[in-house]
Coordinates of C-alpha atoms in Angstrom, one line a residue:
X1 CA 96.3 106.6 124.7
X2 CA 98.8 106.6 121.8
X3 CA 99.8 110.0 120.3
X4 CA 98.5 110.7 116.9
X5 CA 100.7 112.4 114.3
X6 CA 99.1 113.9 111.2
X7 CA 101.4 113.9 108.2
X8 CA 100.3 116.0 105.2
X9 CA 101.9 115.1 101.9
X10 CA 101.6 117.5 99.0
X11 CA 104.3 116.6 96.5
X12 CA 106.0 113.5 95.0
X13 CA 109.4 113.7 96.9
X14 CA 107.5 113.9 100.2
X15 CA 106.6 110.2 100.0
X16 CA 110.3 109.1 100.2
X17 CA 111.1 111.8 102.7
X18 CA 108.5 110.7 105.2
X19 CA 108.9 106.9 104.9
X20 CA 111.7 106.6 107.5
X21 CA 110.0 109.1 109.7
X22 CA 106.8 107.1 109.6
X23 CA 108.7 103.9 110.4
X24 CA 110.4 105.7 113.3
X25 CA 107.1 106.9 114.7
X26 CA 105.6 103.5 114.5
X27 CA 108.5 102.0 116.4
X28 CA 107.8 104.5 119.2
X29 CA 104.1 103.5 119.3
X30 CA 102.7 106.6 117.6
X31 CA 99.7 106.5 115.4
X32 CA 100.0 108.2 112.0
X33 CA 97.2 109.6 109.9
X34 CA 97.7 110.9 106.4
X35 CA 96.4 113.5 103.9
X36 CA 97.5 113.8 100.3
X37 CA 97.2 116.4 97.6
X38 CA 96.5 115.0 94.1
X39 CA 99.6 116.0 92.2
X40 CA 101.6 114.1 89.6
X41 CA 102.6 110.7 90.9
X42 CA 102.1 111.5 94.6
X43 CA 99.1 109.2 95.2
X44 CA 100.5 106.4 93.1
X45 CA 103.8 106.5 94.9
X46 CA 102.3 106.8 98.3
X47 CA 100.1 103.7 97.7
X48 CA 103.2 101.8 96.5
X49 CA 105.7 102.9 99.1
X50 CA 103.6 103.6 102.2
X51 CA 100.4 101.7 101.5
X52 CA 98.2 103.3 104.2
X53 CA 94.8 104.8 104.1
X54 CA 94.7 108.5 103.4
X55 CA 92.4 111.5 103.1
X56 CA 92.7 113.1 99.6
X57 CA 92.4 116.9 99.5
X58 CA 93.3 119.6 96.9
X59 CA 95.0 119.7 93.5
X60 CA 98.0 121.6 92.2
X61 CA 96.9 125.0 91.1
X62 CA 99.7 125.8 88.6
X63 CA 101.5 129.2 88.5
X64 CA 98.6 131.5 88.9
X65 CA 98.9 133.3 92.3
X66 CA 95.2 133.9 92.7
X67 CA 94.4 130.3 92.0
X68 CA 97.1 129.2 94.4
X69 CA 95.6 131.4 97.2
X70 CA 92.1 130.2 96.5
X71 CA 93.3 126.6 96.3
X72 CA 95.1 127.0 99.6
X73 CA 92.0 128.4 101.4
X74 CA 89.8 125.7 100.0
X75 CA 92.1 122.9 100.9
X76 CA 92.6 124.3 104.4
X77 CA 88.8 124.5 105.0
X78 CA 88.3 121.0 103.5
X79 CA 91.0 119.5 105.8
X80 CA 89.7 121.3 108.8
X81 CA 86.3 119.8 108.3
X82 CA 87.6 116.2 107.5
X83 CA 90.9 115.5 109.3
X84 CA 90.3 113.7 112.6
X85 CA 91.8 114.5 116.0
X86 CA 95.6 114.7 116.2
X87 CA 98.3 115.7 118.6
X88 CA 101.0 116.9 116.2
X89 CA 100.9 118.0 112.6
X90 CA 103.9 117.6 110.2
X91 CA 104.3 118.9 106.7
X92 CA 106.9 120.2 104.3
X93 CA 106.6 123.9 103.7
X94 CA 102.9 123.4 104.4
X95 CA 100.5 126.1 105.3
X96 CA 97.2 124.1 105.7
X97 CA 98.4 121.8 108.4
X98 CA 100.0 124.6 110.3
X99 CA 96.9 126.7 110.3
X100 CA 94.7 123.8 111.4
X101 CA 97.1 122.8 114.2
X102 CA 97.2 126.4 115.5
X103 CA 93.4 126.6 115.4
X104 CA 93.1 123.3 117.3
X105 CA 95.9 124.3 119.8
X106 CA 98.1 121.5 118.6
X107 CA 101.8 121.5 117.8
X108 CA 103.0 122.0 114.2
X109 CA 106.3 120.8 112.8
X110 CA 107.6 121.9 109.4
X111 CA 110.5 120.7 107.2
X112 CA 111.8 122.9 104.4
X113 CA 115.0 123.7 102.4
X114 CA 113.6 126.3 100.0
X115 CA 114.8 129.6 101.3
X116 CA 113.5 131.4 98.1
X117 CA 109.9 130.5 98.6
X118 CA 107.0 132.4 100.2
X119 CA 107.7 130.8 103.6
X120 CA 106.0 133.7 105.4
X121 CA 102.7 131.9 104.5
X122 CA 103.3 129.2 107.1
X123 CA 106.3 130.3 109.2
X124 CA 104.1 131.9 112.0
X125 CA 102.3 128.6 112.5
X126 CA 105.4 126.5 112.8
X127 CA 106.4 125.5 116.4
X128 CA 109.4 123.5 115.2
X129 CA 111.0 124.3 111.9
X130 CA 113.7 122.0 110.5
X131 CA 116.2 123.7 108.1
X132 CA 119.7 122.7 106.7
X133 CA 122.6 124.5 108.5
X134 CA 123.8 126.0 105.2
X135 CA 120.9 128.4 105.2
X136 CA 121.4 131.6 107.2
X137 CA 119.3 131.8 110.4
X138 CA 118.9 135.6 109.7
X139 CA 117.2 134.8 106.4
X140 CA 114.8 132.5 108.2
X141 CA 114.0 135.1 110.8
X142 CA 113.3 137.7 108.1
X143 CA 110.7 135.2 106.8
X144 CA 109.0 135.3 110.2
X145 CA 110.2 132.0 111.7
X146 CA 110.5 132.4 115.5
X147 CA 114.1 132.0 116.5
X148 CA 113.3 129.5 119.2
X149 CA 111.4 127.3 116.6
X150 CA 114.3 127.0 114.2
X151 CA 116.4 123.8 114.3
X152 CA 119.2 123.6 111.8
X153 CA 120.7 120.2 111.2
X154 CA 124.1 119.4 109.8
X155 CA 123.3 118.2 106.3
X156 CA 120.6 118.2 103.6
X157 CA 116.9 117.2 103.7
X158 CA 117.8 114.3 101.3
X159 CA 120.2 112.9 103.9
X160 CA 117.3 112.2 106.3
X161 CA 115.6 109.6 104.1
X162 CA 118.6 108.3 102.1
X163 CA 120.0 107.0 105.4
X164 CA 117.5 104.1 105.2
X165 CA 117.9 103.5 101.4
X166 CA 118.5 100.0 100.2
X167 CA 118.9 99.5 96.4
X168 CA 116.4 97.2 94.8
X169 CA 118.6 94.6 93.1
X170 CA 115.8 93.9 90.6
X171 CA 115.2 97.5 89.5
X172 CA 117.0 97.3 86.2
X173 CA 114.7 94.5 85.1
X174 CA 111.9 97.1 84.9
X175 CA 113.9 99.0 82.2
X176 CA 114.7 98.1 78.6
X177 CA 118.4 99.1 79.1
X178 CA 121.1 98.8 81.7
X179 CA 122.9 102.1 81.1
X180 CA 120.9 105.4 81.0
X181 CA 120.6 109.0 82.2
X182 CA 117.5 110.4 83.8
X183 CA 115.8 113.5 82.4
X184 CA 113.1 115.2 84.5
X185 CA 111.6 118.3 82.9
X186 CA 111.2 121.7 84.5
X187 CA 107.9 122.4 86.3
X188 CA 106.7 125.0 83.7
X189 CA 103.4 125.4 85.5
X190 CA 105.1 126.6 88.7
X191 CA 105.0 130.3 89.5
X192 CA 108.8 130.6 89.9
X193 CA 109.5 129.6 86.3
X194 CA 108.1 133.0 85.1
X195 CA 107.6 132.3 81.4
X196 CA 110.9 130.5 80.7
X197 CA 110.9 127.9 77.9
X198 CA 112.1 124.3 78.5
X199 CA 115.5 123.1 77.4
X200 CA 114.2 119.5 77.4
X201 CA 113.4 119.4 73.6
X202 CA 117.0 120.3 72.4
X203 CA 118.4 118.2 75.3
X204 CA 116.6 115.1 74.2
X205 CA 117.6 115.7 70.6
X206 CA 121.3 115.9 71.5
X207 CA 121.1 112.8 73.8
X208 CA 119.5 110.9 70.9
X209 CA 122.3 112.0 68.5
X210 CA 124.9 111.0 71.1
X211 CA 123.3 107.5 71.5
X212 CA 122.5 108.0 75.2
X213 CA 119.6 106.0 76.6
X214 CA 117.1 108.2 78.5
X215 CA 114.8 107.3 81.4
X216 CA 112.3 110.1 80.9
X217 CA 110.1 111.1 83.9
X218 CA 107.5 113.6 82.6
X219 CA 105.6 115.8 85.0
X220 CA 102.6 116.4 82.8
X221 CA 100.9 114.6 79.9
X222 CA 102.1 117.4 77.6
X223 CA 105.7 116.4 78.5
X224 CA 105.2 113.0 76.9
X225 CA 104.9 114.5 73.5
X226 CA 108.5 115.7 73.7
X227 CA 109.8 112.2 73.6
X228 CA 107.4 110.6 71.0
X229 CA 109.8 110.5 68.1
X230 CA 112.9 109.0 69.8
X231 CA 113.7 105.3 70.2
X232 CA 116.3 105.8 72.9
X233 CA 113.7 107.0 75.5
X234 CA 111.7 105.0 77.9
X235 CA 108.8 106.3 80.0
X236 CA 107.6 104.1 82.8
X237 CA 104.0 103.0 82.7
X238 CA 103.5 103.6 86.5
X239 CA 105.3 105.5 89.2
X240 CA 108.8 104.1 89.9
X241 CA 111.1 104.3 92.9
X242 CA 113.0 107.5 92.1
X243 CA 115.8 106.6 94.5
X244 CA 116.5 103.3 92.6
X245 CA 116.3 105.2 89.3
X246 CA 118.9 107.7 90.6
X247 CA 121.1 105.0 92.1
X248 CA 121.4 102.9 88.9
X249 CA 121.6 105.8 86.5
X250 CA 124.8 107.1 84.9
X251 CA 123.6 110.7 85.6
X252 CA 120.6 112.7 86.6
X253 CA 119.5 115.7 84.6
X254 CA 116.5 117.5 86.2
X255 CA 114.7 120.8 86.0
X256 CA 114.1 120.8 89.8
X257 CA 116.4 120.4 92.7
X258 CA 115.2 117.3 94.7
X259 CA 116.3 114.6 92.3
X260 CA 119.6 116.3 91.6
X261 CA 120.3 116.5 95.4
X262 CA 119.4 112.9 95.8
X263 CA 121.8 111.9 93.0
X264 CA 124.5 114.1 94.5
X265 CA 124.1 112.4 97.9
X266 CA 124.3 109.0 96.2
X267 CA 127.5 109.8 94.4
X268 CA 125.8 110.0 91.0
X269 CA 126.7 112.8 88.5
X270 CA 123.9 115.4 88.9
X271 CA 122.9 118.3 86.7
X272 CA 120.2 120.9 87.7
X273 CA 118.7 123.0 84.9
X274 CA 116.3 124.7 87.3
X275 CA 114.3 127.4 85.6
X276 CA 113.7 129.7 88.6
X277 CA 115.2 133.1 89.1
X278 CA 117.4 132.1 91.9
X279 CA 119.1 128.8 93.0
X280 CA 118.3 127.5 96.4
X281 CA 121.1 127.8 99.0
X282 CA 121.2 124.0 99.4
X283 CA 121.9 123.7 95.6
X284 CA 124.6 126.4 95.8
X285 CA 126.2 124.5 98.6
X286 CA 126.4 121.2 96.7
X287 CA 127.7 123.0 93.6
X288 CA 130.4 124.6 95.7
X289 CA 131.4 121.1 96.8
X290 CA 131.5 119.9 93.1
X291 CA 128.7 117.4 93.9
X292 CA 126.3 119.1 91.4
X293 CA 126.4 121.1 88.2
X294 CA 124.0 123.8 87.2
X295 CA 123.5 124.8 83.6
X296 CA 120.7 125.6 81.2
X297 CA 123.1 125.3 78.2
X298 CA 122.6 121.9 76.5
X299 CA 126.1 121.7 75.1
X300 CA 127.6 122.4 78.5
X301 CA 125.5 119.6 79.9
X302 CA 126.7 117.2 77.2
X303 CA 130.3 118.1 77.9
X304 CA 129.8 117.5 81.6
X305 CA 128.2 114.1 80.9
X306 CA 131.2 112.9 78.9
X307 CA 133.6 113.6 81.7
X308 CA 131.4 112.7 84.7
X309 CA 132.0 109.6 86.8
X310 CA 130.0 107.9 89.5
X311 CA 131.5 107.5 93.0
X312 CA 130.8 104.9 95.5
X313 CA 127.7 105.4 97.7
X314 CA 128.4 106.1 101.4
X315 CA 125.4 106.6 103.5
X316 CA 127.2 106.9 106.9
X317 CA 126.9 110.7 106.8
X318 CA 123.1 110.4 106.0
X319 CA 122.7 108.2 109.1
X320 CA 124.3 110.8 111.3
X321 CA 122.0 113.5 109.9
X322 CA 118.9 111.3 110.3
X323 CA 119.7 110.5 113.9
X324 CA 120.2 114.2 114.7
X325 CA 116.8 115.0 113.3
X326 CA 115.1 112.0 115.0
X327 CA 116.5 113.0 118.4
X328 CA 115.1 116.5 118.0
X329 CA 111.7 115.2 116.8
X330 CA 111.5 112.7 119.7
X331 CA 112.3 115.3 122.4
X332 CA 109.9 117.9 120.9
X333 CA 107.0 115.5 120.6
X334 CA 107.5 113.9 124.0
X335 CA 107.5 117.4 125.5
X336 CA 104.3 118.4 123.8
X337 CA 102.5 115.2 124.6
X338 CA 103.6 115.3 128.2
X339 CA 102.5 119.0 128.5
X340 CA 99.1 118.2 127.1
X341 CA 98.4 115.4 129.6

């Protein structure tokens, strides 16, 4: 009987992340089942990129901690009642799948690169925890990850899925311009933002005055209003391939880390104007290598853009990191499946 892997996807970047992992599992004869949380473009992108049936459960609860806890409990109960049998559960910083796996005496695998989050919520349920090597193991152990469960690979989470990236040669035909920068707003509803105001309104104004085309990727409907008065801004009508958007852009300016790290790994000038209290270690690492800039000062960002240059994309390092992760995944799953027989 073929092993069944349950993959729980709760955020937009997870779709791209899991695509090569899903392909790898299929090549090995594993069956994959999916659950999705309804958040931003997650469902739309999953249907476009993966195209498999899925179980929908839960919504984003915003920054309110009590709502988050209530939403987590409700989603966990819902998934426990509805998810079919599986052998291994996989998620990104995901508590629900870990709890359910532990309750059913199944293995749980987690991926994460956010060392500033409340990882203690899911760390006790993770039998194999993938983390980038730049994050101290002592930090992870203080967040209650079992030392024997921690596996640190020699790269970034983005390397794992960028290894299989092939640019769509027709992507630019979807846009009204050939040269542009991406602007992705901060997640103002996230708890880590803690009341900060967005720098996107003055940033869009300065980009307009500078004659820079903008591919604007709003998080919420309210974000769309920020761009209404500008003729240099384009908002896609449906979810687009974010990797293609990064690859063909002149620069990526984002209020969150994932897209900035993707751009940095692709050799595209990347600016993070993350609104949290503390930058993630992975972002600090890329900044130290001059592959990313951090600033919430609009004029500093404009100065950076004038001097920034793209470099050629080299995915060889990404392929090495992906293989390292796949080898560990394979050995762990085979051991667990063999042990359960």
